[in-house]
């Protein structure tokens, strides 16, 4: 389909790991991204991965890319209450002049 | 502060009115965007300008007209507002449409409520 799909909601306890999943649509997408949206704010780029990579690690964040299945995941280690937000994956489809297609968003709730 | 700024932050208006939302970025970027986020948080691009030239125009009613007086500004004018236009509108900017990973920097959003 046309939509980039994510599960709507994820609840984790503080200190646990969070894994947010995304299924994208265009196997030729060049870059895939994870953005974070805190309440009442705009989106902030957390990390991105180039399509020829399988994994990227950046401090507490690990991105895994499975191109065969068009599956992207974001793992947040040692999740903190400040990580509570909505997380969007996005793809840059080829030939689209930098247009980003965003996923449906996953609301992460971190409990004590 | 260096940032993408939008005005107003909140806009409440009656159906049928015409309104504008302004966006400015002082990051030296040459590409700017308008996105619409609906009540379910679904985010979709509306327009993109590169150096004042329209490069992306999604299927948006022609009641929406973007205007870019210079590459630091991208305003959105909406005629004959409808209930379905109620949403949060985000402006964003990036360095260049040819840059490698094209990080887009977002403004804080304008919450439009049409009564």
PDB file of C-alpha atoms in Angstrom:
ATOM      1  CA  UNK A   1       0.000   0.000   0.000  1.00  0.00           C
ATOM      2  CA  UNK A   2       0.864   3.676   0.014  1.00  0.00           C
ATOM      3  CA  UNK A   3       1.034   4.136   3.776  1.00  0.00           C
ATOM      4  CA  UNK A   4       4.087   3.825   5.975  1.00  0.00           C
ATOM      5  CA  UNK A   5       2.775   1.781   8.887  1.00  0.00           C
ATOM      6  CA  UNK A   6       3.590   1.901  12.574  1.00  0.00           C
ATOM      7  CA  UNK A   7       1.876   0.531  15.638  1.00  0.00           C
ATOM      8  CA  UNK A   8      -0.062   3.246  17.426  1.00  0.00           C
ATOM      9  CA  UNK A   9       1.065   2.864  20.999  1.00  0.00           C
ATOM     10  CA  UNK A  10       3.871   1.412  23.096  1.00  0.00           C
ATOM     11  CA  UNK A  11       4.200   1.457  26.870  1.00  0.00           C
ATOM     12  CA  UNK A  12       7.457   0.583  28.626  1.00  0.00           C
ATOM     13  CA  UNK A  13       8.844   0.902  32.121  1.00  0.00           C
ATOM     14  CA  UNK A  14      11.643   3.322  32.833  1.00  0.00           C
ATOM     15  CA  UNK A  15      15.004   1.626  32.375  1.00  0.00           C
ATOM     16  CA  UNK A  16      13.708  -0.991  29.930  1.00  0.00           C
ATOM     17  CA  UNK A  17      14.413  -0.990  26.217  1.00  0.00           C
ATOM     18  CA  UNK A  18      11.811   0.256  23.745  1.00  0.00           C
ATOM     19  CA  UNK A  19      11.492  -1.069  20.214  1.00  0.00           C
ATOM     20  CA  UNK A  20       9.403   0.894  17.739  1.00  0.00           C
ATOM     21  CA  UNK A  21       8.683  -0.748  14.410  1.00  0.00           C
ATOM     22  CA  UNK A  22       7.905   0.631  10.976  1.00  0.00           C
ATOM     23  CA  UNK A  23       7.006  -0.919   7.647  1.00  0.00           C
ATOM     24  CA  UNK A  24       7.735   1.315   4.709  1.00  0.00           C
ATOM     25  CA  UNK A  25       6.611   1.086   1.127  1.00  0.00           C
ATOM     26  CA  UNK A  26       9.326   1.906  -1.387  1.00  0.00           C
ATOM     27  CA  UNK A  27      12.160  -0.608  -1.582  1.00  0.00           C
ATOM     28  CA  UNK A  28      14.254   1.962  -3.457  1.00  0.00           C
ATOM     29  CA  UNK A  29      13.988   4.639  -0.769  1.00  0.00           C
ATOM     30  CA  UNK A  30      17.405   6.199  -0.275  1.00  0.00           C
ATOM     31  CA  UNK A  31      17.178   7.340   3.330  1.00  0.00           C
ATOM     32  CA  UNK A  32      14.981   6.344   6.230  1.00  0.00           C
ATOM     33  CA  UNK A  33      14.516   8.495   9.290  1.00  0.00           C
ATOM     34  CA  UNK A  34      13.248   8.549  12.825  1.00  0.00           C
ATOM     35  CA  UNK A  35      11.718  11.774  14.095  1.00  0.00           C
ATOM     36  CA  UNK A  36      10.520  12.551  17.630  1.00  0.00           C
ATOM     37  CA  UNK A  37       7.584  14.827  18.436  1.00  0.00           C
ATOM     38  CA  UNK A  38       7.149  15.987  22.013  1.00  0.00           C
ATOM     39  CA  UNK A  39       3.748  17.329  23.121  1.00  0.00           C
ATOM     40  CA  UNK A  40       2.949  20.698  21.570  1.00  0.00           C
ATOM     41  CA  UNK A  41       6.164  20.801  19.600  1.00  0.00           C
ATOM     42  CA  UNK A  42       7.434  20.229  16.102  1.00  0.00           C
ATOM     43  CA  UNK A  43       9.340  17.193  14.911  1.00  0.00           C
ATOM     44  CA  UNK A  44      12.996  16.695  15.659  1.00  0.00           C
ATOM     45  CA  UNK A  45      15.272  14.394  13.707  1.00  0.00           C
ATOM     46  CA  UNK A  46      16.641  11.679  15.994  1.00  0.00           C
ATOM     47  CA  UNK A  47      18.594   9.589  13.539  1.00  0.00           C
ATOM     48  CA  UNK A  48      18.621   8.363   9.973  1.00  0.00           C
ATOM     49  CA  UNK A  49      20.004   5.421   8.043  1.00  0.00           C
ATOM     50  CA  UNK A  50      21.164   5.139   4.468  1.00  0.00           C
ATOM     51  CA  UNK A  51      19.548   2.344   2.538  1.00  0.00           C
ATOM     52  CA  UNK A  52      22.778   0.392   2.018  1.00  0.00           C
ATOM     53  CA  UNK A  53      23.232  -0.036   5.775  1.00  0.00           C
ATOM     54  CA  UNK A  54      21.720  -2.712   7.997  1.00  0.00           C
ATOM     55  CA  UNK A  55      22.315  -1.076  11.327  1.00  0.00           C
ATOM     56  CA  UNK A  56      23.270   2.237  12.834  1.00  0.00           C
ATOM     57  CA  UNK A  57      24.012   2.926  16.483  1.00  0.00           C
ATOM     58  CA  UNK A  58      24.035   6.346  18.100  1.00  0.00           C
ATOM     59  CA  UNK A  59      24.385   6.345  21.895  1.00  0.00           C
ATOM     60  CA  UNK A  60      21.120   4.871  23.263  1.00  0.00           C
ATOM     61  CA  UNK A  61      19.566   4.567  19.808  1.00  0.00           C
ATOM     62  CA  UNK A  62      19.933   1.591  17.481  1.00  0.00           C
ATOM     63  CA  UNK A  63      18.327   1.544  14.046  1.00  0.00           C
ATOM     64  CA  UNK A  64      17.875  -1.749  12.216  1.00  0.00           C
ATOM     65  CA  UNK A  65      16.954  -1.913   8.547  1.00  0.00           C
ATOM     66  CA  UNK A  66      15.668  -4.999   6.768  1.00  0.00           C
ATOM     67  CA  UNK A  67      15.383  -4.007   3.129  1.00  0.00           C
ATOM     68  CA  UNK A  68      14.009  -7.352   2.011  1.00  0.00           C
ATOM     69  CA  UNK A  69      11.013  -6.987   4.300  1.00  0.00           C
ATOM     70  CA  UNK A  70      10.957  -3.161   4.103  1.00  0.00           C
ATOM     71  CA  UNK A  71      11.097  -3.070   7.879  1.00  0.00           C
ATOM     72  CA  UNK A  72      12.744  -0.415  10.008  1.00  0.00           C
ATOM     73  CA  UNK A  73      13.046  -0.405  13.776  1.00  0.00           C
ATOM     74  CA  UNK A  74      14.257   1.977  16.441  1.00  0.00           C
ATOM     75  CA  UNK A  75      15.530   0.611  19.723  1.00  0.00           C
ATOM     76  CA  UNK A  76      15.934   2.974  22.659  1.00  0.00           C
ATOM     77  CA  UNK A  77      18.075   1.535  25.428  1.00  0.00           C
ATOM     78  CA  UNK A  78      17.502   2.475  29.081  1.00  0.00           C
ATOM     79  CA  UNK A  79      14.288   4.336  28.252  1.00  0.00           C
ATOM     80  CA  UNK A  80      13.714   7.469  30.326  1.00  0.00           C
ATOM     81  CA  UNK A  81      10.560   9.462  31.082  1.00  0.00           C
ATOM     82  CA  UNK A  82      11.912  12.194  28.805  1.00  0.00           C
ATOM     83  CA  UNK A  83      11.645   9.738  25.918  1.00  0.00           C
ATOM     84  CA  UNK A  84       7.842   9.855  26.132  1.00  0.00           C
ATOM     85  CA  UNK A  85       6.745  11.297  22.801  1.00  0.00           C
ATOM     86  CA  UNK A  86       5.396  10.328  19.400  1.00  0.00           C
ATOM     87  CA  UNK A  87       7.963   8.715  17.113  1.00  0.00           C
ATOM     88  CA  UNK A  88       7.623   8.905  13.345  1.00  0.00           C
ATOM     89  CA  UNK A  89       9.525   6.927  10.797  1.00  0.00           C
ATOM     90  CA  UNK A  90       9.852   8.515   7.362  1.00  0.00           C
ATOM     91  CA  UNK A  91      11.178   7.520   3.978  1.00  0.00           C
ATOM     92  CA  UNK A  92      12.600   9.574   1.183  1.00  0.00           C
ATOM     93  CA  UNK A  93      11.263   7.937  -1.947  1.00  0.00           C
ATOM     94  CA  UNK A  94      13.425   8.055  -5.052  1.00  0.00           C
ATOM     95  CA  UNK A  95      12.767  10.793  -7.558  1.00  0.00           C
ATOM     96  CA  UNK A  96      10.665  12.807  -5.151  1.00  0.00           C
ATOM     97  CA  UNK A  97      12.796  15.928  -4.788  1.00  0.00           C
ATOM     98  CA  UNK A  98      13.410  15.520  -1.046  1.00  0.00           C
ATOM     99  CA  UNK A  99       9.797  14.759  -0.203  1.00  0.00           C
ATOM    100  CA  UNK A 100       9.451  12.802   3.030  1.00  0.00           C
ATOM    101  CA  UNK A 101       6.632  10.336   3.523  1.00  0.00           C
ATOM    102  CA  UNK A 102       5.917   9.914   7.207  1.00  0.00           C
ATOM    103  CA  UNK A 103       4.588   6.913   9.067  1.00  0.00           C
ATOM    104  CA  UNK A 104       1.470   6.968  11.145  1.00  0.00           C
ATOM    105  CA  UNK A 105       3.387   7.620  14.372  1.00  0.00           C
ATOM    106  CA  UNK A 106       3.897   5.556  17.550  1.00  0.00           C
ATOM    107  CA  UNK A 107       3.099   7.104  20.902  1.00  0.00           C
ATOM    108  CA  UNK A 108       5.669   5.931  23.451  1.00  0.00           C
ATOM    109  CA  UNK A 109       4.625   6.107  27.079  1.00  0.00           C
ATOM    110  CA  UNK A 110       7.298   5.561  29.714  1.00  0.00           C
ATOM    111  CA  UNK A 111       6.034   4.574  33.152  1.00  0.00           C
ATOM    112  CA  UNK A 112       7.858   4.597  36.472  1.00  0.00           C
TER     113      UNK A 112
ATOM    114  CA  UNK B   1      17.884  32.189  18.196  1.00  0.00           C
ATOM    115  CA  UNK B   2      18.478  30.240  15.009  1.00  0.00           C
ATOM    116  CA  UNK B   3      15.320  28.336  14.234  1.00  0.00           C
ATOM    117  CA  UNK B   4      12.227  27.888  12.157  1.00  0.00           C
ATOM    118  CA  UNK B   5       9.501  30.143  13.516  1.00  0.00           C
ATOM    119  CA  UNK B   6       5.814  30.290  12.741  1.00  0.00           C
ATOM    120  CA  UNK B   7       3.113  32.815  13.542  1.00  0.00           C
ATOM    121  CA  UNK B   8       0.576  32.611  14.929  1.00  0.00           C
ATOM    122  CA  UNK B   9       0.896  29.625  17.256  1.00  0.00           C
ATOM    123  CA  UNK B  10      -2.884  29.349  17.589  1.00  0.00           C
ATOM    124  CA  UNK B  11      -5.530  30.502  15.142  1.00  0.00           C
ATOM    125  CA  UNK B  12      -9.269  30.208  15.779  1.00  0.00           C
ATOM    126  CA  UNK B  13     -11.565  31.427  13.043  1.00  0.00           C
ATOM    127  CA  UNK B  14     -14.999  31.004  11.505  1.00  0.00           C
ATOM    128  CA  UNK B  15     -15.817  28.930   8.441  1.00  0.00           C
ATOM    129  CA  UNK B  16     -15.567  30.920   5.234  1.00  0.00           C
ATOM    130  CA  UNK B  17     -12.855  33.282   6.468  1.00  0.00           C
ATOM    131  CA  UNK B  18      -9.470  33.789   4.813  1.00  0.00           C
ATOM    132  CA  UNK B  19      -6.343  33.464   6.961  1.00  0.00           C
ATOM    133  CA  UNK B  20      -2.568  33.379   6.616  1.00  0.00           C
ATOM    134  CA  UNK B  21       0.172  31.581   8.502  1.00  0.00           C
ATOM    135  CA  UNK B  22       3.718  32.887   8.306  1.00  0.00           C
ATOM    136  CA  UNK B  23       6.984  30.967   8.458  1.00  0.00           C
ATOM    137  CA  UNK B  24      10.529  32.219   8.668  1.00  0.00           C
ATOM    138  CA  UNK B  25      13.819  30.388   8.972  1.00  0.00           C
ATOM    139  CA  UNK B  26      17.178  31.943   9.736  1.00  0.00           C
ATOM    140  CA  UNK B  27      19.194  28.780   9.190  1.00  0.00           C
ATOM    141  CA  UNK B  28      20.325  29.812   5.717  1.00  0.00           C
ATOM    142  CA  UNK B  29      18.348  26.948   4.166  1.00  0.00           C
ATOM    143  CA  UNK B  30      17.100  27.119   0.616  1.00  0.00           C
ATOM    144  CA  UNK B  31      14.222  24.651   0.777  1.00  0.00           C
ATOM    145  CA  UNK B  32      11.058  25.118   2.815  1.00  0.00           C
ATOM    146  CA  UNK B  33       7.975  22.967   3.358  1.00  0.00           C
ATOM    147  CA  UNK B  34       4.439  23.025   4.672  1.00  0.00           C
ATOM    148  CA  UNK B  35       3.008  19.939   6.356  1.00  0.00           C
ATOM    149  CA  UNK B  36      -0.459  19.287   7.739  1.00  0.00           C
ATOM    150  CA  UNK B  37      -0.931  17.124  10.849  1.00  0.00           C
ATOM    151  CA  UNK B  38      -4.491  15.982  11.464  1.00  0.00           C
ATOM    152  CA  UNK B  39      -6.180  15.049  14.717  1.00  0.00           C
ATOM    153  CA  UNK B  40      -4.857  11.485  14.465  1.00  0.00           C
ATOM    154  CA  UNK B  41      -1.302  12.876  14.228  1.00  0.00           C
ATOM    155  CA  UNK B  42      -0.988  11.792  10.605  1.00  0.00           C
ATOM    156  CA  UNK B  43       1.558  14.087   8.945  1.00  0.00           C
ATOM    157  CA  UNK B  44       1.446  14.825   5.235  1.00  0.00           C
ATOM    158  CA  UNK B  45       3.408  17.191   3.056  1.00  0.00           C
ATOM    159  CA  UNK B  46       1.493  19.930   1.265  1.00  0.00           C
ATOM    160  CA  UNK B  47       4.075  22.101  -0.504  1.00  0.00           C
ATOM    161  CA  UNK B  48       7.778  22.593  -0.899  1.00  0.00           C
ATOM    162  CA  UNK B  49       9.753  25.534  -2.260  1.00  0.00           C
ATOM    163  CA  UNK B  50      13.392  25.644  -3.271  1.00  0.00           C
ATOM    164  CA  UNK B  51      14.859  29.132  -3.712  1.00  0.00           C
ATOM    165  CA  UNK B  52      11.350  30.562  -4.094  1.00  0.00           C
ATOM    166  CA  UNK B  53      10.430  27.969  -6.740  1.00  0.00           C
ATOM    167  CA  UNK B  54       7.566  25.560  -6.100  1.00  0.00           C
ATOM    168  CA  UNK B  55       8.906  21.993  -6.347  1.00  0.00           C
ATOM    169  CA  UNK B  56       6.306  19.912  -4.516  1.00  0.00           C
ATOM    170  CA  UNK B  57       2.590  20.512  -4.731  1.00  0.00           C
ATOM    171  CA  UNK B  58       0.583  17.632  -3.342  1.00  0.00           C
ATOM    172  CA  UNK B  59      -3.109  17.157  -3.910  1.00  0.00           C
ATOM    173  CA  UNK B  60      -4.155  20.182  -1.925  1.00  0.00           C
ATOM    174  CA  UNK B  61      -7.315  22.240  -2.604  1.00  0.00           C
ATOM    175  CA  UNK B  62      -6.531  25.419  -4.496  1.00  0.00           C
ATOM    176  CA  UNK B  63      -7.938  27.350  -1.539  1.00  0.00           C
ATOM    177  CA  UNK B  64      -4.420  26.850  -0.153  1.00  0.00           C
ATOM    178  CA  UNK B  65      -1.851  29.124  -1.735  1.00  0.00           C
ATOM    179  CA  UNK B  66       1.767  29.213  -0.586  1.00  0.00           C
ATOM    180  CA  UNK B  67       3.871  32.288  -1.172  1.00  0.00           C
ATOM    181  CA  UNK B  68       7.621  32.592  -0.868  1.00  0.00           C
ATOM    182  CA  UNK B  69       8.773  36.222  -1.016  1.00  0.00           C
ATOM    183  CA  UNK B  70      12.373  35.116  -0.431  1.00  0.00           C
ATOM    184  CA  UNK B  71      14.107  31.879   0.452  1.00  0.00           C
ATOM    185  CA  UNK B  72      13.867  32.579   4.190  1.00  0.00           C
ATOM    186  CA  UNK B  73      10.082  32.897   4.187  1.00  0.00           C
ATOM    187  CA  UNK B  74       7.235  30.635   3.162  1.00  0.00           C
ATOM    188  CA  UNK B  75       3.729  31.786   3.991  1.00  0.00           C
ATOM    189  CA  UNK B  76       0.505  29.851   3.642  1.00  0.00           C
ATOM    190  CA  UNK B  77      -2.725  31.605   2.741  1.00  0.00           C
ATOM    191  CA  UNK B  78      -6.008  29.748   3.058  1.00  0.00           C
ATOM    192  CA  UNK B  79      -9.228  31.037   1.473  1.00  0.00           C
ATOM    193  CA  UNK B  80     -12.770  30.101   2.426  1.00  0.00           C
ATOM    194  CA  UNK B  81     -11.796  28.047   5.450  1.00  0.00           C
ATOM    195  CA  UNK B  82     -13.673  24.781   6.044  1.00  0.00           C
ATOM    196  CA  UNK B  83     -14.130  22.656   9.151  1.00  0.00           C
ATOM    197  CA  UNK B  84     -11.831  20.008   7.681  1.00  0.00           C
ATOM    198  CA  UNK B  85      -8.973  22.493   7.548  1.00  0.00           C
ATOM    199  CA  UNK B  86      -8.673  22.279  11.338  1.00  0.00           C
ATOM    200  CA  UNK B  87      -5.244  20.790  11.986  1.00  0.00           C
ATOM    201  CA  UNK B  88      -1.738  21.660  13.077  1.00  0.00           C
ATOM    202  CA  UNK B  89       0.312  23.120  10.247  1.00  0.00           C
ATOM    203  CA  UNK B  90       4.081  22.707  10.396  1.00  0.00           C
ATOM    204  CA  UNK B  91       6.646  24.615   8.457  1.00  0.00           C
ATOM    205  CA  UNK B  92      10.056  23.029   7.907  1.00  0.00           C
ATOM    206  CA  UNK B  93      13.281  23.837   6.121  1.00  0.00           C
ATOM    207  CA  UNK B  94      16.340  21.995   4.869  1.00  0.00           C
ATOM    208  CA  UNK B  95      19.684  22.907   3.391  1.00  0.00           C
ATOM    209  CA  UNK B  96      19.146  21.830  -0.160  1.00  0.00           C
ATOM    210  CA  UNK B  97      17.037  19.416  -2.095  1.00  0.00           C
ATOM    211  CA  UNK B  98      20.264  17.849  -3.314  1.00  0.00           C
ATOM    212  CA  UNK B  99      21.870  17.409   0.090  1.00  0.00           C
ATOM    213  CA  UNK B 100      22.625  13.862   1.127  1.00  0.00           C
ATOM    214  CA  UNK B 101      20.304  12.991   3.959  1.00  0.00           C
ATOM    215  CA  UNK B 102      18.153  16.109   3.845  1.00  0.00           C
ATOM    216  CA  UNK B 103      17.558  16.789   7.541  1.00  0.00           C
ATOM    217  CA  UNK B 104      14.439  18.866   7.837  1.00  0.00           C
ATOM    218  CA  UNK B 105      14.092  21.322  10.717  1.00  0.00           C
ATOM    219  CA  UNK B 106      10.555  21.875  11.906  1.00  0.00           C
ATOM    220  CA  UNK B 107       8.817  24.904  13.330  1.00  0.00           C
ATOM    221  CA  UNK B 108       6.657  24.635  16.479  1.00  0.00           C
ATOM    222  CA  UNK B 109       3.422  24.399  14.506  1.00  0.00           C
ATOM    223  CA  UNK B 110       0.291  26.505  14.116  1.00  0.00           C
ATOM    224  CA  UNK B 111      -2.894  24.997  15.520  1.00  0.00           C
ATOM    225  CA  UNK B 112      -5.759  26.089  13.291  1.00  0.00           C
ATOM    226  CA  UNK B 113      -9.311  25.630  14.578  1.00  0.00           C
ATOM    227  CA  UNK B 114     -12.179  26.365  12.229  1.00  0.00           C
ATOM    228  CA  UNK B 115     -15.554  26.818  13.933  1.00  0.00           C
TER     229      UNK B 115
END
